[in-house]
PDB file of C-alpha atoms in Angstrom:
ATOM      1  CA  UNK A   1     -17.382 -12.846  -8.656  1.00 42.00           C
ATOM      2  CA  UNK A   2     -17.724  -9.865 -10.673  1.00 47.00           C
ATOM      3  CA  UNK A   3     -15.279  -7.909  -9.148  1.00 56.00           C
ATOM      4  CA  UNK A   4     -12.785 -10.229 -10.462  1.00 57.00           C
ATOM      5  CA  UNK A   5     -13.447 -10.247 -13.690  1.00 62.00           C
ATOM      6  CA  UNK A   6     -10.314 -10.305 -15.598  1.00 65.00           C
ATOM      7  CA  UNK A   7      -8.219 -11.702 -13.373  1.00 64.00           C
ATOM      8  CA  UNK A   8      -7.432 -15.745 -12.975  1.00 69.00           C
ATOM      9  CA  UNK A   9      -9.773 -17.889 -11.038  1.00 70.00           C
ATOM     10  CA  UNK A  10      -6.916 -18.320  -8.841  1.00 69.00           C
ATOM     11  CA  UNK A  11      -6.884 -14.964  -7.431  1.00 70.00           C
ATOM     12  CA  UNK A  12      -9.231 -14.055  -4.796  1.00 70.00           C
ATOM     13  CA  UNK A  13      -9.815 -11.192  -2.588  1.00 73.00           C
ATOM     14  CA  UNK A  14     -11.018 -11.667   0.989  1.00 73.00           C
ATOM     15  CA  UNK A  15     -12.495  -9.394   3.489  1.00 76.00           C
ATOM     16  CA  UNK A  16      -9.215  -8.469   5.948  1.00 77.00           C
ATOM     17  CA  UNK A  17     -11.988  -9.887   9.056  1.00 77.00           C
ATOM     18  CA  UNK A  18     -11.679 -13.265   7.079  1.00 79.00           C
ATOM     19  CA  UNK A  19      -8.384 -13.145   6.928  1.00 80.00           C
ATOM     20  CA  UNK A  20      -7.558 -12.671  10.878  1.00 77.00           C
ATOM     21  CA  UNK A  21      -9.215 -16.269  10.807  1.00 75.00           C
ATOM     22  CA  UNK A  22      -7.658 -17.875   8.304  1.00 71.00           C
ATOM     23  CA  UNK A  23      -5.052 -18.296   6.025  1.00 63.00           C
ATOM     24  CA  UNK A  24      -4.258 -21.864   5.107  1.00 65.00           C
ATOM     25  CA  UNK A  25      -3.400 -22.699   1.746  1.00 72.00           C
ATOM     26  CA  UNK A  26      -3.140 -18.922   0.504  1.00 77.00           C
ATOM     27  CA  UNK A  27       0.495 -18.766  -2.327  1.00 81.00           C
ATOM     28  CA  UNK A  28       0.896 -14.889  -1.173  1.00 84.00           C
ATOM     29  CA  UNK A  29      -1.167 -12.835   1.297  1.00 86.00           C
ATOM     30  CA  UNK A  30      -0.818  -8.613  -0.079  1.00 87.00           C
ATOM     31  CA  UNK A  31      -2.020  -5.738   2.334  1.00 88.00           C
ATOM     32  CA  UNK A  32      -2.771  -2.526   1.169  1.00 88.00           C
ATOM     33  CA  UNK A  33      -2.331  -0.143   3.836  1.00 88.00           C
ATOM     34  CA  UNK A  34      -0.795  -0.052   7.119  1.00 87.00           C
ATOM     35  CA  UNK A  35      -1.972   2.421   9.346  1.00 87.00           C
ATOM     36  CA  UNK A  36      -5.117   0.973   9.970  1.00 86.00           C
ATOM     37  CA  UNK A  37      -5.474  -1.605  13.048  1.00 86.00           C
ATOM     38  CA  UNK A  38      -7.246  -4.457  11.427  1.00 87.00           C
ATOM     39  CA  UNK A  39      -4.182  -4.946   8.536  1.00 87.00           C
ATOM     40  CA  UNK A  40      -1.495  -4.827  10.816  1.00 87.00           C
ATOM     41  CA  UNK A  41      -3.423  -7.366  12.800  1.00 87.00           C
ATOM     42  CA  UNK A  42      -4.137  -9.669   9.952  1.00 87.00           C
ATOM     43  CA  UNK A  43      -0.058  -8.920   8.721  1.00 88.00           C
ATOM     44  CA  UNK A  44       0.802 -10.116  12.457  1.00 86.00           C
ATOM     45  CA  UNK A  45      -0.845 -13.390  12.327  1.00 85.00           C
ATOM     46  CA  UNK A  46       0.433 -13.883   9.084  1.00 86.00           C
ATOM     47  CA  UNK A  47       3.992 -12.584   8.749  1.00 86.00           C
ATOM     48  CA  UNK A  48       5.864 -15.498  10.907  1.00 80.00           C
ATOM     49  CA  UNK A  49       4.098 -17.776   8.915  1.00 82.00           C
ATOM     50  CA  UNK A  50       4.905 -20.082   5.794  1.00 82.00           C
ATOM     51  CA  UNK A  51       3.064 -17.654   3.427  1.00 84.00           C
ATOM     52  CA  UNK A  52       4.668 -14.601   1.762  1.00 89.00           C
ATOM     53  CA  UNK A  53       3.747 -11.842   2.938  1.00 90.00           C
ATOM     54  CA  UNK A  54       4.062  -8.601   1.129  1.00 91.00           C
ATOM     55  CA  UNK A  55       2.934  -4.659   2.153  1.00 92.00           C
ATOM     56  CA  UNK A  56       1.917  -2.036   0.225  1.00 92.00           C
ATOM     57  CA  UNK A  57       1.953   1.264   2.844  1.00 92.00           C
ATOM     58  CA  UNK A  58       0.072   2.978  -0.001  1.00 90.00           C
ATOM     59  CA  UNK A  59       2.250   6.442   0.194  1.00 88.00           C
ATOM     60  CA  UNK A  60       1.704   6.735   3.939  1.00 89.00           C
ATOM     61  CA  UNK A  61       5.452   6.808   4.976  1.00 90.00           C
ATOM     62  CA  UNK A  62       6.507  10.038   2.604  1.00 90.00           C
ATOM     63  CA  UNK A  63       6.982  12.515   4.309  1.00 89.00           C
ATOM     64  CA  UNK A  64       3.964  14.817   3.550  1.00 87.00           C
ATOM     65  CA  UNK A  65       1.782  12.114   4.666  1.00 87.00           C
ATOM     66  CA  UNK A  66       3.536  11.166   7.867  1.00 88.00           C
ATOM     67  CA  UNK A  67       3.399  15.177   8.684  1.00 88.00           C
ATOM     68  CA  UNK A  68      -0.102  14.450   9.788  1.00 87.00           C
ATOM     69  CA  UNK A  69      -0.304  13.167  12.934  1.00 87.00           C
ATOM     70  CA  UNK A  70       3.649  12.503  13.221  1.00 89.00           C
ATOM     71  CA  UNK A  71       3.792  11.445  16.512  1.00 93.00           C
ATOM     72  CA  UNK A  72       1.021   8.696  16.393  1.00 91.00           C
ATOM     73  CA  UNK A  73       2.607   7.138  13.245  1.00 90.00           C
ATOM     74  CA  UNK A  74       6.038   7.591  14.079  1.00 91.00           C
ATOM     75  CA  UNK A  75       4.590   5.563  18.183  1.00 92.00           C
ATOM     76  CA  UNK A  76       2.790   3.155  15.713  1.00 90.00           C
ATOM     77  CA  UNK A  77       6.057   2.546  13.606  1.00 91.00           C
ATOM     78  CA  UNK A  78       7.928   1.504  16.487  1.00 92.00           C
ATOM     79  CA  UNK A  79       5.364  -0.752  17.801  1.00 91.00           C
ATOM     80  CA  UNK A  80       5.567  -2.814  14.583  1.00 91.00           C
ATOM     81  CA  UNK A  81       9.058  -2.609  13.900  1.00 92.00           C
ATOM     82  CA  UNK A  82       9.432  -6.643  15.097  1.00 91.00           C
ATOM     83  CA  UNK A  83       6.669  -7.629  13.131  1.00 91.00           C
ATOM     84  CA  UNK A  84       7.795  -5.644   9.672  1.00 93.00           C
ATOM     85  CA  UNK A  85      10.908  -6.618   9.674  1.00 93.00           C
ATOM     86  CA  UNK A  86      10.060 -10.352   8.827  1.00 92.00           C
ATOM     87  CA  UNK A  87       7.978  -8.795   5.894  1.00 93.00           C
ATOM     88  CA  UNK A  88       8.759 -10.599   2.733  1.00 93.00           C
ATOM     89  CA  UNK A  89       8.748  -7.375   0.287  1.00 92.00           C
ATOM     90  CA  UNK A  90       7.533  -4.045   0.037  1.00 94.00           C
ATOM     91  CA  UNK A  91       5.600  -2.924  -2.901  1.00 93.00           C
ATOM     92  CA  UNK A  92       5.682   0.967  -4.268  1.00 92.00           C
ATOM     93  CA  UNK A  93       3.944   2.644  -6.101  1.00 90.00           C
ATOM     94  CA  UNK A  94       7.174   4.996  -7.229  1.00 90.00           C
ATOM     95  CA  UNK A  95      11.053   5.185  -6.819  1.00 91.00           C
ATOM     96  CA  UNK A  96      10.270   8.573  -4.487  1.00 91.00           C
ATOM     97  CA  UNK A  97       8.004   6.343  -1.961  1.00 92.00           C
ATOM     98  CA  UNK A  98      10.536   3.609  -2.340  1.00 92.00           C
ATOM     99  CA  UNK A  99      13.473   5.858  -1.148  1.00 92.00           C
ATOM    100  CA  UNK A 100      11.084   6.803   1.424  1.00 91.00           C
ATOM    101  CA  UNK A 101      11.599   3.607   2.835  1.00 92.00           C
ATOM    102  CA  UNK A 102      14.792   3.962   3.959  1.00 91.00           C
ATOM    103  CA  UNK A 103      13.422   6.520   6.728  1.00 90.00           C
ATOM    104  CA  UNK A 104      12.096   4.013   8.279  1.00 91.00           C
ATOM    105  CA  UNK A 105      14.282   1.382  10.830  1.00 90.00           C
ATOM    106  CA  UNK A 106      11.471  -1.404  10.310  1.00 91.00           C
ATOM    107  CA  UNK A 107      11.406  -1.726   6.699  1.00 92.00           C
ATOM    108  CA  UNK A 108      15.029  -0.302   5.867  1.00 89.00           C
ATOM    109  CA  UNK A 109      16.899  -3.363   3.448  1.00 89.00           C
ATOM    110  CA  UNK A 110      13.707  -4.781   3.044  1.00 92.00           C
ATOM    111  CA  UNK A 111      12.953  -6.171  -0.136  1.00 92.00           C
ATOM    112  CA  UNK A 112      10.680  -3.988  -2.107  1.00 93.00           C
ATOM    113  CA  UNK A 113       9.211  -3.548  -5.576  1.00 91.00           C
ATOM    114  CA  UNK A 114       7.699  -0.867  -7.900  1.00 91.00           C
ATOM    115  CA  UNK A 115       4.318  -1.232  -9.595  1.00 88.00           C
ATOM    116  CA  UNK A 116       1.552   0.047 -10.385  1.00 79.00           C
ATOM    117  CA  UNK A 117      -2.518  -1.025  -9.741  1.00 68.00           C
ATOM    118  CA  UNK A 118      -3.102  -1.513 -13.167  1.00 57.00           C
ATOM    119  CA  UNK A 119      -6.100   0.683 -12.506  1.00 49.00           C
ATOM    120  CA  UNK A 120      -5.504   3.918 -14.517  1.00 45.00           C
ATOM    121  CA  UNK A 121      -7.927   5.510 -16.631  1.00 45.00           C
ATOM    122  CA  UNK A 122      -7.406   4.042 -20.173  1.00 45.00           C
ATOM    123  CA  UNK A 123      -6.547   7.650 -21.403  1.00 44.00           C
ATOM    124  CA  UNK A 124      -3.654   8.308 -19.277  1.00 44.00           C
ATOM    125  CA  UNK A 125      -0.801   6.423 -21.167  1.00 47.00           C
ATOM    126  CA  UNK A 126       1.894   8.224 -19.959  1.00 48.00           C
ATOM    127  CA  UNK A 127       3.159  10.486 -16.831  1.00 48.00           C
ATOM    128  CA  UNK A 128       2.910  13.591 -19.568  1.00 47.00           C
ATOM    129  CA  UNK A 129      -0.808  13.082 -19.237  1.00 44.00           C
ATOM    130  CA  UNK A 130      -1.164  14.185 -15.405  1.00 42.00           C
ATOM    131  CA  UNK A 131      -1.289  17.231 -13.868  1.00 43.00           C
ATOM    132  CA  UNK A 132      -0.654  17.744 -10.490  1.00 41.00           C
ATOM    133  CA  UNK A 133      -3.890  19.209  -8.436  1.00 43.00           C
ATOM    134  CA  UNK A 134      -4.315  20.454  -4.840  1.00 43.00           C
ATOM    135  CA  UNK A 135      -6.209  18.137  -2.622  1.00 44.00           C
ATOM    136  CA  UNK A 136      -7.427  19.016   0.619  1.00 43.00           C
ATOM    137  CA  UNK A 137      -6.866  16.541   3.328  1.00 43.00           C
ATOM    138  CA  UNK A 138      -7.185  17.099   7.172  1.00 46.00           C
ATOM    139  CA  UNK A 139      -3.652  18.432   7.074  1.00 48.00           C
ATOM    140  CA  UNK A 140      -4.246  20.771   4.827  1.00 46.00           C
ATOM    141  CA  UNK A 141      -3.756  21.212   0.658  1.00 45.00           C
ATOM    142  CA  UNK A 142      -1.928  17.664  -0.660  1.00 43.00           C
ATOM    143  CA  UNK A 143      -0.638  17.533  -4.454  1.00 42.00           C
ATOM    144  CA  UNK A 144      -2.206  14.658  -6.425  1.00 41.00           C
ATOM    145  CA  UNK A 145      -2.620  13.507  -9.891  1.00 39.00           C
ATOM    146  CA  UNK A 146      -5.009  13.273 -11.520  1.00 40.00           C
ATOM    147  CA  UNK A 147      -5.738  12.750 -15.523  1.00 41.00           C
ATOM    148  CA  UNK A 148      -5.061  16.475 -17.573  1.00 43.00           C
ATOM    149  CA  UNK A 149      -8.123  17.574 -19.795  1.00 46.00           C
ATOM    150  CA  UNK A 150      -7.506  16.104 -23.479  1.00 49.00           C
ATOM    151  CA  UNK A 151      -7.256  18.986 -25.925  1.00 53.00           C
ATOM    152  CA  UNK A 152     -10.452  19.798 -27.840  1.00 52.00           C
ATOM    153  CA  UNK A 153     -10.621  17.934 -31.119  1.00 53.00           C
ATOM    154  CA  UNK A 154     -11.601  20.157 -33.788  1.00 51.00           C
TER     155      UNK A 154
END
């Protein structure tokens, strides 16, 4: 699979569909994302099971992105609290979206971790090298990062 190349031959990424199926035999099942029905189905099946399972909420519990639509996520939240609380860990992406965490009954003294995708640009080798941008999201201007413009070489 070309889309894994790089990685071991052990690791394989399946469609979530596949995964609401099946499940036997996998050594650690990892969700990216939460608010979106179809993960927190396949995390359902899968969470009272013998396999770890681990989360990655993708920055969706800070507080900037919870602003949007509050009141549906916050409704959501509560309906999974039972499920997320037999999570297994919680990976971040930073040490401000893992304090996040602690606003939040279901996954409060949860295990959790912090790293990254191993996906950044090959130029950005440090923090120093983004600059935070506006975004526009449905909620209105968002900060991201993105990489800074490399100085001219002369």
């Amino acid at each position: 699979n070309s889309d894994l190349a790089g990685f071991p031959e052990e690791v394989r990424i399946s469609p979530v569909r596949s995964l609401l199926r099946r499940g036997a035999g996998l050594d650690l099942l990892h969700v990216f994302g939460l608010f979106l029905p179809r993960h927190s189905a396949v995390l359902a099946r899968h969470v009272a099971g013998a396999t770890p399972v681990v989360l990655s909420p993708l920055s969706h519990l800070q507080p900037l992105a919870v602003a949007c639509n509050r009141v549906r996520k916050r409704s959501f939240m509560a309906g999974l609290t039972p499920m997320l609380r037999r999570l297994d860990a919680v990976h971040v992406f930073s040490e401000t979206e893992e304090a996040s965490l602690a606003g939040w009954r279901a996954l409060r003294g949860l295990s959790s971790f912090i790293a990254s995708l191993g996906v950044h640009d090959k130029d950005v080798s440090s923090e120093t090298d983004l600059q935070v941008t506006p975004a526009t999201s449905a909620c209105g201007p968002v900060p991201c990062c993105i990489p800074a413009p490399k100085a001219a070489s002369t």
